[in-house]
Coordinates of C-alpha atoms and ligand atoms in Angstrom, one line a residue:
N28 CA 99.2 81.4 70.7
E29 CA 98.7 80.4 73.2
V30 CA 99.5 77.1 75.1
S31 CA 99.6 75.7 78.1
L32 CA 102.4 75.1 80.2
G33 CA 100.6 72.4 82.4
F34 CA 101.7 74.3 85.6
T35 CA 100.8 77.2 87.1
F36 CA 103.2 79.2 89.3
S37 CA 102.6 82.6 91.9
L38 CA 105.7 85.3 93.4
Q39 CA 105.4 88.0 95.3
L40 CA 108.2 90.3 94.7
A41 CA 109.0 93.2 96.8
L42 CA 112.0 94.0 94.5
P43 CA 113.1 97.9 94.1
K44 CA 113.2 96.8 90.9
Q45 CA 111.6 95.8 87.7
V46 CA 112.5 91.9 87.4
R47 CA 112.1 90.1 84.2
F48 CA 113.1 86.2 83.5
S49 CA 112.0 83.9 81.5
V50 CA 110.5 80.1 81.6
K51 CA 111.7 78.5 78.6
S52 CA 109.7 74.7 78.0
R53 CA 109.6 72.7 75.2
V54 CA 105.5 71.8 74.4
N55 CA 104.9 69.9 70.4
R56 CA 108.5 69.8 70.8
K57 CA 108.8 73.7 70.2
L58 CA 110.4 75.8 72.6
V59 CA 108.1 77.8 74.2
V60 CA 109.5 81.4 76.1
C61 CA 107.2 83.3 78.2
T62 CA 108.8 86.2 80.0
V63 CA 108.4 87.1 83.4
E64 CA 107.8 90.6 84.3
S65 CA 107.1 91.7 88.1
V66 CA 104.3 94.0 87.9
G67 CA 104.5 95.7 90.5
S68 CA 107.7 96.4 89.6
I69 CA 106.4 98.7 86.3
Y70 CA 104.7 101.4 88.4
Q71 CA 107.4 101.4 91.1
T72 CA 110.9 100.8 88.7
S73 CA 112.5 104.0 87.5
D74 CA 115.5 104.5 86.7
V75 CA 115.9 107.8 86.9
R76 CA 113.9 110.2 88.5
I77 CA 111.3 110.9 87.2
S78 CA 112.5 115.0 87.7
K79 CA 116.0 114.3 86.7
T80 CA 115.5 112.8 83.2
S81 CA 115.8 114.3 79.5
E82 CA 112.1 114.6 78.7
W83 CA 111.7 116.9 82.1
N84 CA 114.9 118.7 81.4
A85 CA 113.1 119.6 78.3
L86 CA 110.3 120.8 79.3
E87 CA 111.3 122.7 81.6
Q88 CA 113.5 124.6 79.1
H89 CA 111.3 124.9 77.0
A90 CA 108.6 127.0 79.3
K91 CA 112.0 128.9 79.8
N92 CA 112.4 129.8 76.5
V93 CA 109.9 129.6 74.5
I94 CA 106.8 129.5 76.6
S95 CA 107.3 132.4 78.9
K96 CA 108.0 135.0 76.1
T97 CA 104.5 133.6 74.4
H98 CA 101.2 135.2 75.2
L99 CA 97.8 134.2 74.6
R100 CA 97.0 136.8 72.8
D101 CA 99.5 136.4 70.4
L102 CA 98.8 132.3 70.6
L103 CA 94.9 132.8 69.7
T104 CA 95.4 134.3 66.6
D105 CA 96.9 131.2 64.9
P106 CA 94.1 129.4 63.3
E107 CA 96.6 126.5 62.8
R108 CA 97.4 126.0 66.7
S109 CA 93.6 126.2 68.1
E110 CA 93.1 123.2 65.4
K111 CA 95.7 121.2 66.3
L112 CA 94.5 122.0 71.0
W113 CA 91.0 120.4 70.5
A114 CA 90.1 116.2 71.7
E115 CA 86.4 114.5 71.2
F116 CA 85.1 112.2 72.5
D117 CA 81.5 110.6 72.9
G118 CA 79.9 114.2 73.0
C119 CA 82.6 115.9 75.1
I120 CA 84.7 118.4 73.9
L121 CA 88.2 119.5 74.9
D122 CA 89.7 122.7 73.7
Y123 CA 92.5 123.8 75.6
S124 CA 93.9 126.0 73.6
R125 CA 93.9 128.4 75.9
Q126 CA 97.0 126.3 77.5
R127 CA 100.3 128.2 77.7
V128 CA 101.2 125.1 75.1
L129 CA 102.3 125.0 71.3
P130 CA 101.6 121.9 70.3
E131 CA 105.6 121.8 70.6
T132 CA 105.1 121.9 74.1
M133 CA 102.2 118.7 74.3
K134 CA 104.9 116.7 71.8
L135 CA 106.9 116.9 74.5
L136 CA 104.2 116.0 77.3
F137 CA 103.8 113.5 75.7
D138 CA 106.8 112.2 75.6
L139 CA 107.6 113.0 79.4
A140 CA 104.2 110.5 80.1
N141 CA 106.3 107.6 77.8
R142 CA 109.1 108.4 79.8
A143 CA 106.9 108.0 83.1
K144 CA 105.6 104.7 82.0
L145 CA 102.0 106.3 81.4
Q146 CA 100.2 103.0 79.7
E147 CA 102.0 101.2 81.3
K148 CA 100.7 102.5 84.7
K149 CA 97.1 103.1 83.3
E150 CA 97.4 99.5 82.9
A151 CA 98.6 98.2 85.8
M152 CA 96.1 99.7 87.3
F153 CA 92.6 99.0 84.8
R154 CA 94.6 95.2 85.6
G155 CA 93.9 95.3 89.0
D156 CA 97.7 95.4 89.7
K157 CA 98.4 96.1 94.3
I158 CA 99.5 99.8 92.6
N159 CA 98.6 101.6 95.9
I160 CA 101.9 99.9 97.3
T161 CA 101.8 101.9 100.7
E162 CA 98.7 99.6 101.3
N163 CA 99.2 96.8 99.8
R164 CA 95.8 97.6 97.5
S165 CA 94.8 96.8 94.4
V166 CA 92.7 100.2 92.7
L167 CA 89.9 99.1 91.0
H168 CA 87.1 101.7 90.7
T169 CA 87.1 101.1 87.2
A170 CA 85.8 97.5 87.7
L171 CA 82.5 99.1 89.8
R172 CA 81.3 100.2 86.3
A173 CA 82.3 97.4 84.1
P174 CA 80.3 95.7 82.4
K175 CA 77.7 93.0 84.1
E176 CA 79.8 90.3 81.3
T177 CA 82.7 91.0 81.8
Q178 CA 85.3 89.3 84.1
L179 CA 88.7 91.1 86.3
F180 CA 90.5 88.4 88.8
V181 CA 91.4 89.5 91.6
D182 CA 93.5 87.3 94.2
G183 CA 91.7 84.5 92.2
V184 CA 87.8 85.7 92.4
N185 CA 85.9 87.6 89.7
I186 CA 85.6 91.1 91.0
I187 CA 82.7 92.0 88.0
E188 CA 80.4 89.5 89.4
S189 CA 81.1 90.5 93.3
V190 CA 80.5 93.8 91.9
W191 CA 77.4 93.4 90.3
Q192 CA 75.7 90.8 92.6
V193 CA 76.1 93.9 95.3
L194 CA 74.5 96.1 92.3
E195 CA 71.5 93.6 92.1
K196 CA 70.8 93.4 95.5
I197 CA 71.0 97.2 95.2
R198 CA 68.5 96.9 92.4
S199 CA 65.9 95.0 94.1
F200 CA 66.1 96.2 97.4
S201 CA 65.3 100.2 95.9
N202 CA 62.7 98.9 94.4
R203 CA 61.1 97.2 97.3
V204 CA 61.6 100.6 98.7
R205 CA 60.3 102.5 95.9
S206 CA 57.7 100.8 95.3
G207 CA 55.9 100.4 99.1
Q208 CA 56.3 96.8 99.4
H209 CA 59.8 97.7 102.1
T210 CA 57.3 100.4 104.4
G211 CA 58.9 101.8 108.4
V212 CA 57.6 99.6 111.5
T213 CA 54.6 101.0 111.5
G214 CA 53.2 100.3 107.9
R215 CA 53.8 103.7 106.2
P216 CA 56.1 103.6 102.6
I217 CA 60.0 105.3 103.5
K218 CA 60.4 108.1 101.2
N219 CA 62.9 110.0 103.2
F220 CA 66.5 109.4 102.9
I221 CA 69.1 110.4 105.2
A222 CA 72.7 109.8 103.8
I223 CA 75.1 109.2 106.8
G224 CA 78.9 109.3 105.9
I225 CA 82.0 112.0 105.4
G226 CA 84.9 112.7 103.0
G227 CA 84.4 109.7 100.5
S228 CA 81.5 108.2 101.6
Y229 CA 79.5 112.2 100.9
L230 CA 81.0 114.3 98.7
G231 CA 80.6 111.6 96.0
P232 CA 77.3 110.7 96.6
E233 CA 75.7 114.5 97.2
F234 CA 77.4 115.9 93.7
L235 CA 75.7 113.1 92.3
H236 CA 72.6 113.2 94.2
E237 CA 72.8 117.7 93.8
A238 CA 73.4 116.8 89.6
L239 CA 70.4 115.0 89.3
R240 CA 67.8 116.6 91.1
T241 CA 67.1 119.0 88.3
E242 CA 67.3 116.7 85.5
R243 CA 64.2 115.1 84.0
V244 CA 63.6 112.0 83.9
A245 CA 65.6 111.5 87.5
S246 CA 63.5 113.9 88.8
A247 CA 59.9 112.2 87.2
A248 CA 61.3 109.2 89.2
A249 CA 62.3 111.3 92.7
G250 CA 58.6 112.4 93.0
D251 CA 58.7 113.8 96.2
R252 CA 61.5 111.8 97.5
I253 CA 63.6 114.0 99.8
L254 CA 67.7 112.6 100.1
R255 CA 69.7 114.6 102.8
F256 CA 72.6 114.0 104.0
L257 CA 74.6 113.9 107.4
S258 CA 78.5 114.1 107.7
N259 CA 79.4 117.2 109.9
V260 CA 79.6 116.1 113.5
D261 CA 79.0 119.3 114.4
P262 CA 75.2 118.5 115.9
V263 CA 74.0 121.2 113.9
D264 CA 74.3 119.5 111.5
V265 CA 71.9 116.3 113.1
K266 CA 68.9 118.8 113.1
R267 CA 69.3 119.7 109.3
A268 CA 70.0 116.6 108.4
T269 CA 66.1 115.0 110.6
D270 CA 64.4 118.9 110.3
K271 CA 60.5 117.7 109.2
L272 CA 60.9 114.3 108.6
N273 CA 58.9 112.4 109.8
P274 CA 60.6 108.9 111.0
E275 CA 58.6 106.8 110.4
E276 CA 58.9 108.0 106.8
T277 CA 62.3 107.8 107.1
M278 CA 65.5 105.4 106.3
A279 CA 68.6 105.6 107.9
I280 CA 71.5 104.8 104.7
V281 CA 74.8 104.6 107.0
V282 CA 77.9 104.9 104.7
S283 CA 81.4 104.2 105.8
K284 CA 83.8 102.3 104.3
T285 CA 85.4 101.6 107.8
F286 CA 83.0 101.8 109.5
T287 CA 85.2 102.7 112.8
T288 CA 85.0 106.9 111.7
R289 CA 84.0 108.7 114.4
E290 CA 81.8 110.9 112.8
T291 CA 79.3 108.8 111.1
N292 CA 79.9 106.5 114.1
I293 CA 78.4 109.3 116.1
N294 CA 75.6 110.9 113.9
A295 CA 74.6 107.3 113.4
K296 CA 74.3 106.8 116.9
T297 CA 72.2 110.0 116.7
I298 CA 70.0 108.8 114.4
K299 CA 69.9 105.3 116.3
D300 CA 68.6 107.2 119.2
W301 CA 66.1 109.1 117.1
L302 CA 64.8 106.3 115.6
I303 CA 63.7 104.4 118.4
Y304 CA 62.6 107.0 120.5
H305 CA 60.1 108.1 117.8
L306 CA 59.6 104.3 116.0
G307 CA 60.0 102.3 119.6
D308 CA 63.4 99.9 120.7
S309 CA 62.7 96.3 118.4
P310 CA 65.0 95.6 116.3
E311 CA 62.2 95.8 113.9
T312 CA 62.7 99.6 113.7
I313 CA 66.7 98.9 113.2
K314 CA 65.8 96.5 110.2
K315 CA 62.9 98.8 108.3
H316 CA 64.5 102.3 109.1
M317 CA 68.6 101.5 109.2
V318 CA 71.3 100.6 106.3
A319 CA 74.2 100.2 105.8
C320 CA 77.5 100.6 102.9
S321 CA 80.3 99.4 103.9
T322 CA 83.5 96.9 103.7
N323 CA 83.1 96.0 107.3
L324 CA 80.5 92.7 108.3
D325 CA 81.4 92.9 112.0
M326 CA 81.3 96.7 112.9
V327 CA 77.8 96.7 110.9
V328 CA 76.8 93.9 112.3
K329 CA 77.7 95.0 115.8
F330 CA 75.8 98.8 115.8
G331 CA 73.2 96.4 115.2
I332 CA 72.4 97.1 111.5
D333 CA 70.4 93.5 109.8
P334 CA 73.2 92.1 108.1
E335 CA 70.5 91.3 104.9
N336 CA 70.5 95.1 104.9
M337 CA 74.4 95.7 104.6
F338 CA 75.8 96.9 100.8
P339 CA 79.2 95.8 100.6
F340 CA 82.3 97.3 98.5
W341 CA 85.3 96.4 98.5
D342 CA 89.0 97.6 100.2
W343 CA 90.4 98.2 96.0
V344 CA 87.8 101.1 95.9
G345 CA 89.6 103.9 97.4
G346 CA 86.7 106.0 99.6
R347 CA 87.6 109.4 97.8
Y348 CA 86.6 107.0 94.3
S349 CA 84.1 104.9 95.7
V350 CA 81.3 106.6 94.9
C351 CA 80.1 104.3 92.3
S352 CA 80.4 101.6 94.5
S353 CA 76.9 100.5 97.2
V354 CA 78.5 104.3 98.1
G355 CA 76.7 106.1 95.7
A356 CA 74.4 103.3 94.2
L357 CA 72.0 102.7 97.0
P358 CA 71.1 106.3 98.2
I359 CA 70.7 107.2 94.0
S360 CA 68.9 104.3 93.6
L361 CA 66.4 104.7 96.4
Q362 CA 65.6 108.5 95.2
Y363 CA 65.9 108.1 91.7
G364 CA 66.0 104.2 91.6
F365 CA 68.2 101.7 89.8
D366 CA 67.7 102.8 86.3
V367 CA 70.0 106.2 86.5
F368 CA 72.4 105.3 88.6
E369 CA 72.5 102.7 85.4
R370 CA 73.1 105.2 83.5
F371 CA 75.8 106.9 85.4
L372 CA 77.9 103.9 85.5
Q373 CA 77.5 103.8 81.6
G374 CA 79.2 107.4 81.7
A375 CA 81.6 106.3 83.6
H376 CA 82.2 102.9 81.6
S377 CA 82.5 105.0 77.9
M378 CA 85.2 107.2 80.0
D379 CA 87.4 104.8 81.6
D380 CA 87.6 102.9 77.7
H381 CA 88.8 106.0 76.4
F382 CA 91.3 106.5 78.7
R383 CA 92.4 103.0 78.3
Y384 CA 92.4 102.1 74.5
A385 CA 92.7 106.2 73.4
P386 CA 95.7 107.3 72.2
L387 CA 97.6 110.1 74.5
E388 CA 97.1 113.0 71.8
R389 CA 92.9 112.3 71.7
N390 CA 93.0 111.0 75.3
L391 CA 90.6 113.3 77.4
P392 CA 92.4 112.6 81.5
V393 CA 95.3 112.1 79.5
L394 CA 95.7 116.0 78.5
L395 CA 93.9 116.6 81.0
G396 CA 96.1 115.4 83.5
L397 CA 99.1 116.1 81.3
L398 CA 98.2 120.3 81.5
G399 CA 97.9 119.8 85.0
V400 CA 101.6 118.2 85.5
W401 CA 102.9 121.4 82.7
N402 CA 100.9 124.4 84.9
M403 CA 101.8 122.7 88.3
S404 CA 106.0 121.8 87.4
F405 CA 106.2 123.6 85.1
L406 CA 105.0 127.2 85.3
H407 CA 104.3 127.0 89.0
Y408 CA 100.9 127.8 89.4
N409 CA 99.9 126.0 92.2
A410 CA 96.2 126.7 92.5
R411 CA 93.6 125.8 89.7
A412 CA 90.3 126.7 89.9
I413 CA 86.9 124.5 88.0
H414 CA 83.9 126.4 87.0
P415 CA 81.1 124.2 85.9
Y416 CA 78.6 126.4 84.0
S417 CA 75.5 124.7 85.9
E418 CA 74.0 125.6 88.8
A419 CA 73.2 121.2 89.1
L420 CA 77.4 120.8 89.5
L421 CA 77.3 123.0 92.3
R422 CA 78.8 120.6 94.7
F423 CA 81.4 118.7 91.9
P424 CA 84.3 121.1 92.6
A425 CA 83.9 120.5 95.6
H426 CA 84.7 116.2 95.2
I427 CA 87.1 117.1 92.5
Q428 CA 88.9 118.9 95.4
Q429 CA 88.9 116.0 97.6
L430 CA 89.2 113.5 94.9
D431 CA 92.6 115.3 93.3
M432 CA 93.7 116.9 97.2
E433 CA 93.9 114.0 98.8
S434 CA 94.9 112.4 96.5
N435 CA 98.4 114.0 95.6
G436 CA 98.6 116.5 98.2
K437 CA 101.7 114.2 98.9
H438 CA 106.0 114.9 99.8
V439 CA 107.4 111.9 99.3
N440 CA 107.6 109.7 95.6
I441 CA 107.0 106.0 95.5
F442 CA 110.1 105.3 96.6
G443 CA 109.8 107.2 100.1
E444 CA 111.9 109.8 98.7
N445 CA 111.0 113.8 99.2
V446 CA 110.0 115.0 95.9
D447 CA 111.6 117.8 94.3
Y448 CA 109.5 119.4 92.6
P449 CA 106.2 121.2 93.0
V450 CA 102.8 118.2 93.0
G451 CA 99.3 118.8 93.9
E452 CA 97.5 122.1 93.4
I453 CA 95.0 123.6 95.5
D454 CA 91.6 123.0 94.2
F455 CA 88.6 124.8 94.7
G456 CA 85.5 125.9 92.7
E457 CA 81.7 127.5 92.3
P458 CA 79.7 126.8 89.6
G459 CA 79.1 129.9 87.0
T460 CA 78.3 133.2 86.9
N461 CA 78.3 133.0 90.6
G462 CA 82.0 132.4 90.7
Q463 CA 82.6 135.7 88.5
H464 CA 80.5 138.2 91.6
S465 CA 82.9 135.8 94.3
F466 CA 86.7 135.7 93.2
F467 CA 87.3 135.9 89.6
Q468 CA 88.3 139.1 90.4
L469 CA 91.8 137.9 92.0
L470 CA 92.0 135.3 89.0
H471 CA 91.9 138.0 86.0
M472 CA 94.2 140.8 88.1
G473 CA 95.6 138.5 90.8
Q474 CA 97.5 135.6 91.7
V475 CA 97.6 133.5 88.1
V476 CA 95.3 130.6 88.5
P477 CA 94.5 127.6 85.4
C478 CA 91.1 127.5 85.1
D479 CA 88.5 124.9 83.9
F480 CA 85.4 125.8 83.0
I481 CA 82.3 123.0 81.7
G482 CA 79.7 123.6 79.9
F483 CA 76.7 122.5 78.1
M484 CA 74.9 122.0 75.0
E485 CA 71.7 121.8 76.8
S486 CA 70.4 122.9 79.6
Q487 CA 69.1 120.5 82.4
N488 CA 65.7 123.3 82.5
P489 CA 65.7 124.7 79.2
V490 CA 63.6 128.5 79.2
C491 CA 63.0 130.7 76.2
E492 CA 60.6 133.3 77.0
E493 CA 57.7 133.8 73.9
G494 CA 60.1 136.7 72.3
E495 CA 62.7 136.0 74.1
P496 CA 66.1 136.5 71.5
V497 CA 68.1 135.4 74.2
S498 CA 67.0 132.1 76.2
N499 CA 68.2 131.8 80.0
H500 CA 71.1 129.1 78.5
D501 CA 72.4 131.2 76.3
E502 CA 72.6 134.4 78.6
L503 CA 74.4 131.6 81.2
M504 CA 76.7 129.8 78.2
A505 CA 77.9 133.7 77.1
N506 CA 79.0 134.1 80.3
F507 CA 81.0 130.5 79.6
F508 CA 83.0 131.8 76.4
A509 CA 83.9 135.2 77.5
Q510 CA 85.3 134.4 80.8
P511 CA 88.2 132.3 79.5
D512 CA 89.3 134.9 76.4
A513 CA 89.1 137.7 79.3
L514 CA 91.6 135.4 80.4
A515 CA 93.6 134.9 78.1
F516 CA 93.5 137.9 75.8
G517 CA 93.7 140.5 79.3
K518 CA 93.2 144.6 78.2
T519 CA 96.4 146.8 77.5
A520 CA 96.7 149.8 79.3
E521 CA 96.2 151.5 75.1
E522 CA 93.0 149.8 75.2
V523 CA 92.1 151.4 78.3
E524 CA 93.3 154.4 77.7
K525 CA 91.2 154.5 74.5
E526 CA 87.7 153.9 75.9
G527 CA 88.5 158.3 77.0
N528 CA 90.0 156.7 81.3
P529 CA 91.5 159.2 83.1
K530 CA 95.4 158.3 83.2
W531 CA 95.2 157.6 86.7
L532 CA 92.9 155.4 86.5
V533 CA 94.5 153.0 84.1
P534 CA 96.3 150.6 86.0
H535 CA 93.6 150.0 87.9
M536 CA 91.8 148.6 85.0
V537 CA 94.8 147.2 82.9
F538 CA 94.1 143.0 82.5
T539 CA 97.5 141.8 82.1
G540 CA 95.4 138.4 80.3
N541 CA 98.0 135.1 79.5
R542 CA 96.5 133.4 81.4
P543 CA 95.4 130.2 80.6
S544 CA 92.0 127.8 80.2
S545 CA 90.7 124.9 79.5
C546 CA 87.3 124.5 77.5
L547 CA 84.9 121.2 78.0
L548 CA 82.1 121.5 76.1
M549 CA 79.3 118.5 76.9
P550 CA 75.9 117.6 75.3
V551 CA 73.6 118.2 79.3
L552 CA 73.7 117.0 82.7
D553 CA 72.1 114.1 82.9
A554 CA 73.4 111.1 84.4
Y555 CA 75.6 109.7 81.2
V556 CA 77.4 113.0 81.2
T557 CA 77.2 113.0 84.6
G558 CA 79.4 109.3 84.3
Q559 CA 81.4 110.9 82.1
L560 CA 82.4 113.9 83.6
L561 CA 83.6 112.4 87.2
A562 CA 85.8 109.7 85.3
L563 CA 86.8 112.5 83.6
Y564 CA 88.5 113.8 86.2
E565 CA 89.1 111.2 88.6
H566 CA 91.9 109.9 86.0
R567 CA 93.0 113.2 85.4
T568 CA 94.3 112.9 89.1
A569 CA 95.3 109.5 88.1
V570 CA 97.5 110.3 85.5
Q571 CA 99.0 113.3 87.1
G572 CA 100.1 110.6 89.8
F573 CA 101.7 108.5 87.4
L574 CA 103.1 111.0 86.1
W575 CA 104.6 112.4 89.6
E576 CA 106.0 109.1 91.1
I577 CA 103.1 109.8 93.7
N578 CA 101.1 107.4 95.1
S579 CA 98.0 108.9 94.5
F580 CA 95.6 106.3 96.7
D581 CA 96.7 106.5 99.9
Q582 CA 96.2 109.7 102.4
F583 CA 98.1 109.1 106.0
G584 CA 97.8 113.0 105.9
V585 CA 94.6 112.6 107.7
E586 CA 95.6 110.7 110.3
L587 CA 97.5 113.5 112.6
G588 CA 94.8 115.3 113.0
K589 CA 92.2 112.8 114.1
V590 CA 95.5 111.6 117.0
L591 CA 95.1 115.1 118.6
A592 CA 91.3 114.6 118.6
N593 CA 91.7 112.0 120.3
K594 CA 93.6 113.8 122.9
V595 CA 91.8 116.6 123.2
R596 CA 88.5 115.1 123.6
K597 CA 90.0 112.7 127.0
Q598 CA 91.1 115.8 128.2
L599 CA 88.4 117.9 127.9
N600 CA 86.4 115.1 129.3
E601 CA 88.2 114.4 132.1
S602 CA 88.8 118.7 132.4
R603 CA 85.0 118.9 132.4
Y604 CA 83.2 116.4 134.9
F605 CA 85.8 114.9 136.9
N606 CA 87.6 118.2 137.6
K607 CA 91.1 117.4 135.5
D608 CA 93.8 120.1 134.3
I609 CA 94.7 120.3 131.2
S610 CA 98.0 118.9 130.5
G611 CA 100.4 117.6 128.5
F612 CA 100.0 120.0 125.5
N613 CA 102.0 123.2 124.3
P614 CA 100.8 126.7 126.4
S615 CA 98.9 128.0 123.3
T616 CA 96.9 125.0 123.2
T617 CA 96.1 124.5 126.6
R618 CA 95.2 128.5 127.3
L619 CA 92.5 127.8 124.5
L620 CA 91.1 124.9 125.9
N621 CA 90.9 126.5 129.2
R622 CA 89.0 129.5 127.5
Y623 CA 86.9 127.1 125.9
L624 CA 85.7 124.8 129.3
E625 CA 85.5 127.8 130.7
G626 CA 83.2 129.5 128.0
S627 CA 81.5 126.5 127.1
V628 CA 78.9 123.6 128.3
G629 CA 79.9 121.0 125.9
Ligands
LIG1 O1 89.0 111.4 105.4 C1 89.9 110.6 105.2 C2 89.0 109.3 104.9 O2 89.9 108.6 105.3 C3 88.3 109.3 103.7 O3 89.0 108.6 102.6 C4 87.2 108.5 103.2 O4 86.7 108.6 102.5 C5 86.7 109.3 104.0 O5 86.9 109.9 105.6 C6 85.7 108.6 105.0 O6 85.9 107.0 105.7 P1 85.2 106.0 105.9 O7 84.1 106.2 104.6 O8 85.8 104.6 106.0 O9 84.2 106.7 107.0

C-alpha cells in the first residue's frame, strides 16, 4: 500500500556505480522502508562489460561449436523448430525460422538480454529517465503516441497533456486549411505543401507520405492536394519541389528541431523569397504561406514565421525518432487529414505497449533486436537488408537506414570506452521485386547479408484481371515467399548437374544457401499498420543499443563534416569574390578546391 511520507526529495547523482539506499520511517507506528535506486545508473551500471559476461561467452561458444556446423537446409526440415521460431502480435506475424538459430540459441540470447538488464532499460526509457546520457535527455518518442488520458511527468510537467495540446492545434489548423477557411494571401485555397527539412526532419514524414499515398482512405482524403519534400541543399531540389506549383496555393512547412540546420535554413529562405517574389513582401504573405515545426521558438520568430504558426515539439524527441511529433503530424494532417495521422499514432502505440509489456519470447521488437545482435556480433554479418514487398514502402529502407545507422553507428560504449565487439550494421534496401533485379545477385552468391522481408496479406490496390488465376498481389507475394527459401536452401552442385548443365558451368550456378532472413507478414498497409511497422523498427534499434551498452540517442558523428564544410565555404567565398588563395587544407583538398574554382561559377 502506498503511504505518503509527507516529504519529497530529489537527488541528482552522477556516479559511475548504481546506487541503492533506503529511507526508513515510522508511519502509523509501522516501519516503512523505501528503497531508492539511482535510475540513471541502472542504464549505466554493470560490474562486468557485456562482452565479458558468461552469457556473451556462451553465445560465442554456441556460434562456434554448434551453429557453424548447421545449414538452414537441414534446420528447416524440423517442424517443431519452425513452430517455435514464430511470433504474432496484433495481426503482425514474425517468422524467424530462416535465421541461423536454434531454440537453444534464442534461450542464450534471452539470457544475454536479462544480463544486459533489457527490461529495466526499456522501462527506464518509457518512464522518461534521462537515458541519453551524453545530452542528459529523456528519450520519449513513445509519449508522442500515448493516449490522451494517460499521464507521464517529466521535470514536473505532464508531457502527454503537452503532446495532445499540440496535436489538437494541428487538428484544428489542418481542418481550417483543408476546408478553405485558411486561404492564401490572394484568397485562393491552399492545396500544395512543401515540407522543408533534412535527416530525421524529412525521412520519416516522407516514408509515411509514400506509404499513405496509394492507401484507399488516405488517398481519398488527399484529393488533389500535393505534398512535396525539399531536403537537399542542391539547387536542383528547389526546382523539383516548386516545379509547376502555384505559389498562391502553396504552403511551406519548415521542419527543423534546432532551426539551425544550414541546409534547411537556406532552403527555407529560398522558398520565402519565392513566395515574396510572387505574392508580395508583406507579413501576411509569410503568415498565410509559411509554418514551422521546431523546438526553437526564438529562431522561428527571427526567421519571420508567426509564433501562432509554429507547432512545437521537445528536446526529449530525437530527430530520427520525431515522425510522430509535429514533424510528421503537420504535413501528413494537411495532406490527408488529422484522422489518418491519428490512426498511424494508434498503430505505433499498440506496438509500444507490446514492446513494453510482452515477455521477451513473444516480443516482436525484442526478437528482431536480439537477432540483429546475434547476426552482427556473433555471426559477424556486418550489413543487413530490408525488402518491403510493397511499392508504397519505397522510402521505408531509407528511413530505417538513418534511424539505425545514426543511432547505433558508434565506437564507444556508455562508459566512454571503446567497444571491442562489432556493433552497428550497414542498413540498405529496396522494395521487392525491384531489389531482386538489382543487388540480389550479391545476396544470393556474394556476401552473406541477413534480410528482412516485409509482406502484406492484402494489397493497398488489389487488382485481379477477369479470368486470371493469379492476382498481381499473389504474383508479388510469390516472390516474397520464394526469396527467403532461395537464400536459405541454395542449390547444390549435384542439383545443378542433375539439371543437365555442362560440368564447367556447374560452379557458376551453385548457390551456397544458409543465408539468414526473417519474414514479417502484416495485414494491409494502412495508417495503423504503418505506425506498427515504424515502432517495431524504432524499438529494434533501441534493443540493440541496450544490449550493446551504447547510447543510441546521440549523433556526434555528424558534426565534424559540418564544421569542415563551414571552413571550405568560407574559403570558397573569399577566393571567388576576394581573390584570396586557398590555404589551410592538405595538398589534395587544396588541389581539388582550386580545380573546382577554375571550372565553376558558384
Ligand atoms: O544529420 C544530423 C541531424 O542532426 C539529424 O539527427 C537530424 O534529424 C537532422 O540533422 C536535422 O536536424 P534539424 O531537425 O535540427 O534541422
